Coordinates of C-alpha atoms in Angstrom, one line a residue:
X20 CA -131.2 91.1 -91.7
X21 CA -128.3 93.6 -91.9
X22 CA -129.1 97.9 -91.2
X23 CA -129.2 98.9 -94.2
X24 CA -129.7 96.2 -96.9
X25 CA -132.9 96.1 -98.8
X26 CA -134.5 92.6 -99.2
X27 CA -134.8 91.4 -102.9
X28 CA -137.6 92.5 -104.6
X29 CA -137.9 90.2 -107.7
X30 CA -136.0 86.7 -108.5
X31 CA -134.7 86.4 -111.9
X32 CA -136.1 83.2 -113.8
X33 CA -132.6 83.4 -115.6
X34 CA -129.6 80.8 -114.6
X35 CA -126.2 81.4 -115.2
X36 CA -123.7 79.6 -117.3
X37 CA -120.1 78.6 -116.7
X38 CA -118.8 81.9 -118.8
X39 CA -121.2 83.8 -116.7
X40 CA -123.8 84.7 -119.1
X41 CA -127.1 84.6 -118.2
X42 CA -129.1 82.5 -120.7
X43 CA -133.3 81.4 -119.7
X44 CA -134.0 77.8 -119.9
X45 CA -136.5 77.0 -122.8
X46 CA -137.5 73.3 -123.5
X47 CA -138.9 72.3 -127.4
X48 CA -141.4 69.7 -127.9
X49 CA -141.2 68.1 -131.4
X50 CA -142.8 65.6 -132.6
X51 CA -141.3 62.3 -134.3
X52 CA -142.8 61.8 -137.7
X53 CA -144.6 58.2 -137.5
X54 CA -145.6 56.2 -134.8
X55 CA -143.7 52.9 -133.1
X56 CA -144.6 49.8 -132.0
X57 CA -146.4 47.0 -133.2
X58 CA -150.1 47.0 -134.3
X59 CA -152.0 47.3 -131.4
X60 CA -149.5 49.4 -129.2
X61 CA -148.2 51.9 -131.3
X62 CA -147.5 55.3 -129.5
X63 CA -146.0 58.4 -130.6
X64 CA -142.6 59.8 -130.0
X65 CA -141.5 63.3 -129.0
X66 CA -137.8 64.4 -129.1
X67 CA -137.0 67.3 -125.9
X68 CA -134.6 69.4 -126.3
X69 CA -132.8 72.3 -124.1
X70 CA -131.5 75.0 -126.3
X71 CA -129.2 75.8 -122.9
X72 CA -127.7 73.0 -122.7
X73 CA -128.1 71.7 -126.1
X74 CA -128.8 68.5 -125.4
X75 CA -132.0 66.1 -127.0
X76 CA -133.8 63.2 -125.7
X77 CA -136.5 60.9 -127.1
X78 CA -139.3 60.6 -124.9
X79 CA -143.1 59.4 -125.2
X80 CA -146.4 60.3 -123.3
X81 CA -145.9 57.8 -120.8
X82 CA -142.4 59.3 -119.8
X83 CA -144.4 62.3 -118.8
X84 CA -146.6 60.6 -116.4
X85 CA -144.2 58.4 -114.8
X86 CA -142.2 62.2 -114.3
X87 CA -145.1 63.6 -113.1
X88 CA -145.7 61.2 -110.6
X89 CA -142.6 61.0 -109.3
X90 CA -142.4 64.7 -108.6
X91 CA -146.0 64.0 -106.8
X92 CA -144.1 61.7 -104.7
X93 CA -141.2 63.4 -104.0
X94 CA -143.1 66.6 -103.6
X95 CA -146.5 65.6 -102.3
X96 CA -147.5 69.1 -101.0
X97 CA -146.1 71.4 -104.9
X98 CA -148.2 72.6 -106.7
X99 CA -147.0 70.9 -109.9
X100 CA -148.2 71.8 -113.6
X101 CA -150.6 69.6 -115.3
X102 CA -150.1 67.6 -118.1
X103 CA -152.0 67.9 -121.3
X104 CA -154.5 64.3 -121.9
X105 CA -153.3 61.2 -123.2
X106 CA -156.7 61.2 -125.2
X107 CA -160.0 62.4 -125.2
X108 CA -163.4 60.8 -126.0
X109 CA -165.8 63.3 -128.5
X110 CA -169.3 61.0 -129.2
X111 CA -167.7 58.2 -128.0
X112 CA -164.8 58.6 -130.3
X113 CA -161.3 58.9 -129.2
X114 CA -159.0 61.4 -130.5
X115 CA -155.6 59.6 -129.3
X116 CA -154.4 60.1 -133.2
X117 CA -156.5 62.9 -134.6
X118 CA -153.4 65.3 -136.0
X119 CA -155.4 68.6 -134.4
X120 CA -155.1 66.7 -130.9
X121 CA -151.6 65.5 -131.4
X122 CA -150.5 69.1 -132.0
X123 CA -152.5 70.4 -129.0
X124 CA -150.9 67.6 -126.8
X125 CA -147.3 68.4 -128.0
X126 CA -147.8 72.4 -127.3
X127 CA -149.2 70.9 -123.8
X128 CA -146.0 69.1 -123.0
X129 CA -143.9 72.1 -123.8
X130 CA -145.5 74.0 -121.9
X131 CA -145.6 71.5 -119.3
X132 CA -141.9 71.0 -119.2
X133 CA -141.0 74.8 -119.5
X134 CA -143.0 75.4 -116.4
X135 CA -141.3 72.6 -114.8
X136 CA -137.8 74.4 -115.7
X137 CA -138.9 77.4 -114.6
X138 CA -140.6 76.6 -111.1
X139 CA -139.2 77.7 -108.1

């Protein structure tokens, strides 16, 4: 360390475009109206998109995990965010395709992916 310089005292969450502005990462979850696949194996759909880079992909629960777990195994020692249940049982019921749970799983992937972004 240099006489004189102060070390930083905060890192900025911001990252900086080609033009130089300074523009924070945010990821939207939405979901696809209707389901896909055939009787048995139908599964929702969720379209990601980065208002930074403007771009959109189509992705399903299943994405998540396999994302997850490879940042597990490329990372084995992060602490990495957790994502929101693939279903959960109430009286024996499961609530895979309640619309309440569906909504709460989609804000739980948002939120899942925007800490992602935003880890250091």
């Amino acid at each position: 360390r240099s006489p004189g310089r102060e070390p930083p005292t905060s890192v900025s969450r911001a990252t900086s475009g080609r033009t130089g502005s300074s523009v924070e990462e945010n990821i939207i979850v939405t979901l696809m109206p209707g389901k896909e696949g055939v009787f048995l194996f139908q599964h929702h759909n969720y379209e990601v998109a980065s208002q930074r880079r403007g771009s959109k992909v189509i992705r399903r629960y299943s994405d998540f995990v396999w994302l997850l777990d490879c940042l597990h195994k490329r990372y084995p020692f992060r602490v990495l965010p957790l994502l929101p249940p693939k279903r959960v049982a109430v009286n024996g019921n499961h609530l895979s395709n309640d619309g309440a749970f569906i909504e709460k799983r989609r804000r739980g992937l948002a939120r899942f992916l925007n800490a992602l972004v935003r880890h250091p």
